Amino acid sequence: MSTEATQTSGSSMEQRSELHMSSTSSSSFSSSYSVSSTRLRKVSHTSRVLEEPSGVQRKISGVMESFSQVQKSFEIPAGECLPDFEDKPRPITAQEGNKAAFKVKVSGNPTPAVTWARESDTPLTEGAMSFYDDINKQYVLKIKNLTMEDADVYKCIASNNHGEAIYSVSLVVTENPALDFKKKLKKRSVEKQQRKPPTEEEMLKILSGADKKDYERICAEYGFTDFRGILRKLKEMKKKEEVDMVRVLKPLEDITAKADSSVVFDTILELKDPNMKMLWFQGDELLRIHYSLGKYEVKQLGTKHMLCITNVCLADTGTYSLKVGDKVLSAKLTVIHEPLKFLTDLKPLRVTERQTAVFEVRLSKKADTPLVWKFKGKQLKRDEKFDVYVSEDGLTYTLKIKDVRPGDTGDYTISIGDLTTTAPLLIERIPVKFMSHLKNVHVKEKGKARLEAEMSSKDVHIRWLKDGRDITNNSRYIFMREGKRAELILEDCELADSGEYSIVCIQDNDSHEYVSSSYLTVEERFATVKSEMSDVQCPTGSATELCVVLNDEKVDGVWLRDGKEVMDLRGVQVMKQGAVHKLLFSSVGDEHEGKYTFRAKGVKNEAVLSIADPPVIDPTVLEMLSSQPVTLKAGETATIKIPFKGKPAPKVTWYRDGMELAEDSRTRVEQNGDSSTLVLHKCVREDSGTFMLKLKSDCESASATIQLNVIDRPKPPQGKVEFLECSGKCITMKWKAPRDNGGQKVTSFVIERRMTGKKSWIKVGEVDGDTSTFCNDTVEEGKPYQYRIRAINSLGMSDPLETEQVYAGEPTEPPGLVPQPQISDVTKDSVTVMWAAPAQDGGAPVLGYLVERRKKGSSMWVSVSKELIQDTKFAVDGLVEDMEYEFRVTAVNRAGEGTPSVASNSVLAKDPTRAPGLVRNLHVTDSHNTSISLAWCPPELGDNPTGYILEVRPDDGKEWTKCTKIPITGTSYNFGGLQERRKYFFRIRAVNEGGIGEPIELEQGVLAMPPPEAPKFDIQSKVKNRMMVRAGCTLCIPVSFTGSPSPVVTWLKDGVPTRGREVITKGKNHSQFLISSCQRFDSGVYRINLSNDSGVVYFDINVCVTDVPRPPKNLRLVEEVQGTVTLQWDHTPDLADDEHTHYIILKRDTSTSTWFTAAEHIFSSKYTVTGLFPGRKYYFRVIARNLIGDSDPLDSKEPFTIEKEHENFTLNLKRSPPKHHEVKPGFLLALKDHAVHSGNDCTMSCAFLGSPKPQVSWFKEDVSISDSPRYWQSSADGVCTLTIPTCTAKDSGEYTLLVENKLGKAECKCNLVVFDKDDNRLLERLTQDSQKEKLII
């Protein structure tokens, strides 16, 4: 449909633009939502530029909002979602020249990408800027210096892999007459000089958007002369606009409702001022919503305003009005009274055994008397078996039957008066389940079998079957039963006992049979080995035996050797002793070796008999090996063969010098049955040593030792050669003898030399083997030499020992490397280069230094001086300003130039920078528990700083620590990681290339904590001022708060600290009070105190712990008026603690056992029961009731007899026609004055007559109190009662009862005085001075 929306611009000029929307709402806001993969609903938007007669142009855009969502993925993985808008942009209307900003907050997984566009596809203007606000987590589109061309619909597009969300809002730009005044003047100057003045209507439009101070100037510019007249018209126009402040889109409608239901009056209003005051009335009386105890409730949903009325009654019938500004909306409420009936009858119920059955019935309205549940003619009351309760609205009655059993089957009835409904309860038995089924059993023949099963119930009957036949009465079987377990035992099982066994269970009222089966398998018995044979080793000629022990003495066996039965083997005897079977050997020989097997029924056991003789080496061989060592030359092969005896063949191992010898390419061990041979190929000097052959068997071991000596040429002389003299004439050296002479004496040493850089060696001498020094006198001074020395024995010459390079005399070479030069005293055309002397001068003094320079990045070095520089410092001039240079230095001696130094650091040729001055205005901008924020201003003196060094020192510290590793570039810094509530001092210095400025310090230390804040509770409806908890339940009071520093939390109960039964949890910004199982004495006023340095606050919670009330006591019966009985009793102790506690009065004729309710909601301790028949006897019962339930009843001990007419009292009434039974109202028993203790209840009663039945009205100080919820009143059978619960001093005064009918009226008055319990003087004055009878409570 097409909806026309009216927009008002900044100049109050009304224009209309059409918005085509898919909506039925009459407001100018429209949003459409759609989620689809193929279709998307869109909102079209049009804008146009209107030309006004006055020449003023304005671009109008309709105010709108729209939202669309497109899903691209068919399935969205768990944890991921489509893009959506958490904070949506809003339409903006702004004047030309101002700025506008759209802000959104998006959500989605993966994180959506956000872009901005215009609906007209026009690119964003240069003044538009989009960015992401990290602080507020928002995407922002900001447009500066708005023009008329910026008016459009702007789209925010959020997209990710699963789809995209688009939110479109409008930007309306209106002209600013004051801003465009120059434009208008220019336009006027181009027009003709004589232009017709604007009309009055045009002038009103021009002035509506301008400031009042510019009215006269604008009129003069347009040539309009009637200035006062146009002002008057302008005021009238604005008043007319203000009148239409309320627009009624939907009026109130008349409502017809049933009694005890809830109704809602609703209307839709469009308000220009959302803060306008709204008042609801019933007739001419203002509804006091907050004091209606939930009767009335006012709600608002957008432009919809509602009045909700709960539990309407006939008194609520009337006209209801809503007054908004000058408008009044009215509607009528009609309440229909319906008769009491069952809305739903009881339905038949089928429940599984041991479950809970629930009957429920609902009435059409609240009943005056309670409903009665019956089963088999017996009334049901709440106990452990039955649970009877009524819903909060008093309409739904529920009966719960717990743990139903078969005996609970039958009809259940609920009745109230003549209304009765009945339904049956059927019980389904719980199927029997096997908690443990029969299991298959395998036993040996003659063994014992046991079958067991466990059922879910013990109330079952059991039969046992074997292969389908009943064996329950078979004496061969033993049957056992204990609780839910059943067991079958069979002794001495036979092969015929194998088969299928079953257990069958049945239960009463259940036709099903429950069966569990298993198989018993009896296996044939075989012998088993109790003790097996083990392998035997023994020396030749020794005695031994093989033994097997079976588990059955009657089982025989046979012995086998290597698969053949042992028959007539020499020296072997077979023996059997019961279950023990033996094979005895008197003298073991080679013919007895082999594998022996014993076989019996189901038995086979094997063992091996073998001969074990220890290894032995011939003693003559051992003596020869120890007396004659083996000697051979290096490179020859050594073969060592040693014979031995032993059975079985022993383990052979060769050792050298105590280490086991492993075979490799040179070492091989050969072995046959009675000898072992060791072969060493190409022996080397290291093979010399002691070799040992070790023979080991299971019974003993033997060994043989032989010495091997391998001779070779000697090793090189030892260690580093020591030069005793190095001069220009000779070089004297010394060395050490070789570590190994090769097994032969060293005969001589050969000395060779070569000059450094040469390859060939020249022999310069030879000395005998006992000499270790040599002097070479054929050397040239200053020349470097290298020597080598060889040792000689009878087998040859050793490898050489080479020396280091040695000089004959002192060497001469160019100087070493100069350290990196340093730069100082930099100006725009000169620098000073400084360096240190080289560590090595090359053996000759340094003659001077060569200094060179180059431009940075160049490879060409230029000398800065023609002569050598003698000093280690030189001033270089002639530099080019703002050019970077590098310098290097080379040392020179008589051997030449040394290696150039490393280039110096680059230096810029310019005048030096001045160090910055003092930082200004160092101050604290914010502080928190772990961080402090500071700010400062740059110094005024010195050059501009490149950064700042901020330092911190704790209150108890002496050293300053830098806050950052590098200087801070800005003029503010947030320093975190601090210790809470600790004081810190700060100082700061500015720094640049010229150096570090002087520090400036904060005058006072700063505490690491938020700014001081007084404690404040953050209730947010989590905790109410009043809490009601049932006894035995958990009392939990959670409280949130704020404050700096964190407040100290204290809990009090009735003004004193709590007693310790509670668990108190305290946090930084929260606290919780918890009593896991509260009792009545936990009732009281709980106060939480919060205190810190900035203040103290507290919050009180009135906790009432309630339970089923305790019964009243001391019931007394008095007949004050004939035909009535006044009951008096002592209050239950729970009445004062629970405002919902009241009394129920029941009566019962002695001729019946049924109790009938006489009165409900009685708050006093006195009540007069009427409607009793003379001559009958009655029992009376008082029950205390609260929201939890009923107390135990307080019954009268003896029946009370209603007296008949007295014999001495005769009343002769003149018989009159029935039509003249009209009586003017009058009182039979007047009201009495009352004096009541503060906090007690007061009940006023009187008796009256009149026909037709008079209307009763109560007044206090001439003010009607008949409809006040503060008072409880009743009127029945000529007895009127007024109850004032929990009297206070405000209840004192004069009370008047007015009864009236068409024949007249009568009134009766009494006074009520409420006094404190301690005010004894007032009590005495009341009892002494008053002539009237007073009732003191």
PDB file of N, CA, C and O in Angstrom, residues 11-15 52-54 58 177 199-210 230 234 237:
ATOM      1  N   SER A  11      12.836  24.924   8.795  1.00  0.00           N
ATOM      2  CA  SER A  11      12.183  26.237   8.673  1.00  0.00           C
ATOM      3  C   SER A  11      10.687  26.127   8.811  1.00  0.00           C
ATOM      4  O   SER A  11       9.954  27.031   8.446  1.00  0.00           O
ATOM      5  N   SER A  12      10.198  24.952   9.305  1.00  0.00           N
ATOM      6  CA  SER A  12       8.764  24.726   9.573  1.00  0.00           C
ATOM      7  C   SER A  12       7.942  24.797   8.308  1.00  0.00           C
ATOM      8  O   SER A  12       6.750  25.066   8.347  1.00  0.00           O
ATOM      9  N   MET A  13       8.538  24.594   7.146  1.00  0.00           N
ATOM     10  CA  MET A  13       7.789  24.593   5.889  1.00  0.00           C
ATOM     11  C   MET A  13       7.414  23.157   5.574  1.00  0.00           C
ATOM     12  O   MET A  13       8.264  22.303   5.459  1.00  0.00           O
ATOM     13  N   GLU A  14       6.129  22.887   5.454  1.00  0.00           N
ATOM     14  CA  GLU A  14       5.646  21.521   5.315  1.00  0.00           C
ATOM     15  C   GLU A  14       5.679  21.120   3.850  1.00  0.00           C
ATOM     16  O   GLU A  14       5.164  21.824   2.995  1.00  0.00           O
ATOM     17  N   GLN A  15       6.364  20.037   3.583  1.00  0.00           N
ATOM     18  CA  GLN A  15       6.420  19.442   2.251  1.00  0.00           C
ATOM     19  C   GLN A  15       5.990  17.987   2.382  1.00  0.00           C
ATOM     20  O   GLN A  15       6.071  17.402   3.434  1.00  0.00           O
ATOM     21  N   GLU A  52       9.918  26.928  -4.646  1.00  0.00           N
ATOM     22  CA  GLU A  52       8.921  27.746  -3.953  1.00  0.00           C
ATOM     23  C   GLU A  52       8.741  29.074  -4.690  1.00  0.00           C
ATOM     24  O   GLU A  52       9.650  29.542  -5.389  1.00  0.00           O
ATOM     25  N   PRO A  53       7.612  29.686  -4.494  1.00  0.00           N
ATOM     26  CA  PRO A  53       7.388  30.993  -5.153  1.00  0.00           C
ATOM     27  C   PRO A  53       8.435  32.017  -4.755  1.00  0.00           C
ATOM     28  O   PRO A  53       8.742  32.920  -5.516  1.00  0.00           O
ATOM     29  N   SER A  54       8.955  31.941  -3.554  1.00  0.00           N
ATOM     30  CA  SER A  54       9.919  32.935  -3.101  1.00  0.00           C
ATOM     31  C   SER A  54      11.307  32.695  -3.664  1.00  0.00           C
ATOM     32  O   SER A  54      12.217  33.449  -3.378  1.00  0.00           O
ATOM     33  N   ARG A  58      14.591  23.629  -1.703  1.00  0.00           N
ATOM     34  CA  ARG A  58      14.862  22.725  -0.594  1.00  0.00           C
ATOM     35  C   ARG A  58      14.727  21.295  -1.088  1.00  0.00           C
ATOM     36  O   ARG A  58      13.771  20.967  -1.760  1.00  0.00           O
ATOM     37  N   PRO A 177      18.099  29.424   6.336  1.00  0.00           N
ATOM     38  CA  PRO A 177      17.913  30.774   5.748  1.00  0.00           C
ATOM     39  C   PRO A 177      19.030  31.726   6.155  1.00  0.00           C
ATOM     40  O   PRO A 177      19.476  32.537   5.350  1.00  0.00           O
ATOM     41  N   THR A 199       4.051  37.650  -0.815  1.00  0.00           N
ATOM     42  CA  THR A 199       2.740  37.681  -0.158  1.00  0.00           C
ATOM     43  C   THR A 199       2.903  37.335   1.315  1.00  0.00           C
ATOM     44  O   THR A 199       3.971  36.926   1.779  1.00  0.00           O
ATOM     45  N   GLU A 200       1.806  37.498   2.077  1.00  0.00           N
ATOM     46  CA  GLU A 200       1.851  37.217   3.505  1.00  0.00           C
ATOM     47  C   GLU A 200       2.120  35.743   3.766  1.00  0.00           C
ATOM     48  O   GLU A 200       2.886  35.387   4.675  1.00  0.00           O
ATOM     49  N   GLU A 201       1.559  34.840   2.967  1.00  0.00           N
ATOM     50  CA  GLU A 201       1.779  33.410   3.144  1.00  0.00           C
ATOM     51  C   GLU A 201       3.243  33.057   2.871  1.00  0.00           C
ATOM     52  O   GLU A 201       3.844  32.259   3.590  1.00  0.00           O
ATOM     53  N   GLU A 202       3.818  33.654   1.802  1.00  0.00           N
ATOM     54  CA  GLU A 202       5.225  33.386   1.492  1.00  0.00           C
ATOM     55  C   GLU A 202       6.136  33.921   2.591  1.00  0.00           C
ATOM     56  O   GLU A 202       7.141  33.284   2.959  1.00  0.00           O
ATOM     57  N   MET A 203       5.792  35.081   3.140  1.00  0.00           N
ATOM     58  CA  MET A 203       6.640  35.658   4.182  1.00  0.00           C
ATOM     59  C   MET A 203       6.598  34.818   5.456  1.00  0.00           C
ATOM     60  O   MET A 203       7.606  34.684   6.168  1.00  0.00           O
ATOM     61  N   LEU A 204       5.424  34.224   5.772  1.00  0.00           N
ATOM     62  CA  LEU A 204       5.329  33.360   6.940  1.00  0.00           C
ATOM     63  C   LEU A 204       6.247  32.141   6.798  1.00  0.00           C
ATOM     64  O   LEU A 204       6.904  31.720   7.747  1.00  0.00           O
ATOM     65  N   LYS A 205       6.311  31.597   5.600  1.00  0.00           N
ATOM     66  CA  LYS A 205       7.182  30.437   5.371  1.00  0.00           C
ATOM     67  C   LYS A 205       8.643  30.817   5.516  1.00  0.00           C
ATOM     68  O   LYS A 205       9.454  30.037   6.020  1.00  0.00           O
ATOM     69  N   ILE A 206       9.017  32.037   5.053  1.00  0.00           N
ATOM     70  CA  ILE A 206      10.417  32.459   5.145  1.00  0.00           C
ATOM     71  C   ILE A 206      10.819  32.678   6.600  1.00  0.00           C
ATOM     72  O   ILE A 206      11.896  32.269   7.049  1.00  0.00           O
ATOM     73  N   LEU A 207       9.941  33.328   7.388  1.00  0.00           N
ATOM     74  CA  LEU A 207      10.298  33.656   8.769  1.00  0.00           C
ATOM     75  C   LEU A 207      10.208  32.461   9.715  1.00  0.00           C
ATOM     76  O   LEU A 207      10.784  32.501  10.817  1.00  0.00           O
ATOM     77  N   SER A 208       9.494  31.392   9.334  1.00  0.00           N
ATOM     78  CA  SER A 208       9.293  30.278  10.261  1.00  0.00           C
ATOM     79  C   SER A 208      10.594  29.575  10.609  1.00  0.00           C
ATOM     80  O   SER A 208      10.723  28.993  11.670  1.00  0.00           O
ATOM     81  N   GLY A 209      11.598  29.630   9.730  1.00  0.00           N
ATOM     82  CA  GLY A 209      12.861  28.958  10.002  1.00  0.00           C
ATOM     83  C   GLY A 209      13.962  29.852  10.490  1.00  0.00           C
ATOM     84  O   GLY A 209      15.083  29.396  10.705  1.00  0.00           O
ATOM     85  N   ALA A 210      13.705  31.174  10.624  1.00  0.00           N
ATOM     86  CA  ALA A 210      14.760  32.116  11.010  1.00  0.00           C
ATOM     87  C   ALA A 210      14.675  32.440  12.497  1.00  0.00           C
ATOM     88  O   ALA A 210      13.670  32.154  13.158  1.00  0.00           O
ATOM     89  N   ILE A 230       2.662  40.624  10.447  1.00  0.00           N
ATOM     90  CA  ILE A 230       3.233  39.305  10.140  1.00  0.00           C
ATOM     91  C   ILE A 230       3.689  38.609  11.417  1.00  0.00           C
ATOM     92  O   ILE A 230       3.640  37.380  11.518  1.00  0.00           O
ATOM     93  N   LEU A 234       2.434  35.003  12.626  1.00  0.00           N
ATOM     94  CA  LEU A 234       3.413  33.965  12.903  1.00  0.00           C
ATOM     95  C   LEU A 234       3.147  33.294  14.260  1.00  0.00           C
ATOM     96  O   LEU A 234       3.250  32.077  14.415  1.00  0.00           O
ATOM     97  N   MET A 237       0.145  31.013  13.957  1.00  0.00           N
ATOM     98  CA  MET A 237       0.487  29.782  13.236  1.00  0.00           C
ATOM     99  C   MET A 237       1.195  28.795  14.161  1.00  0.00           C
ATOM    100  O   MET A 237       0.935  27.590  14.137  1.00  0.00           O
TER     101      MET A 237
END
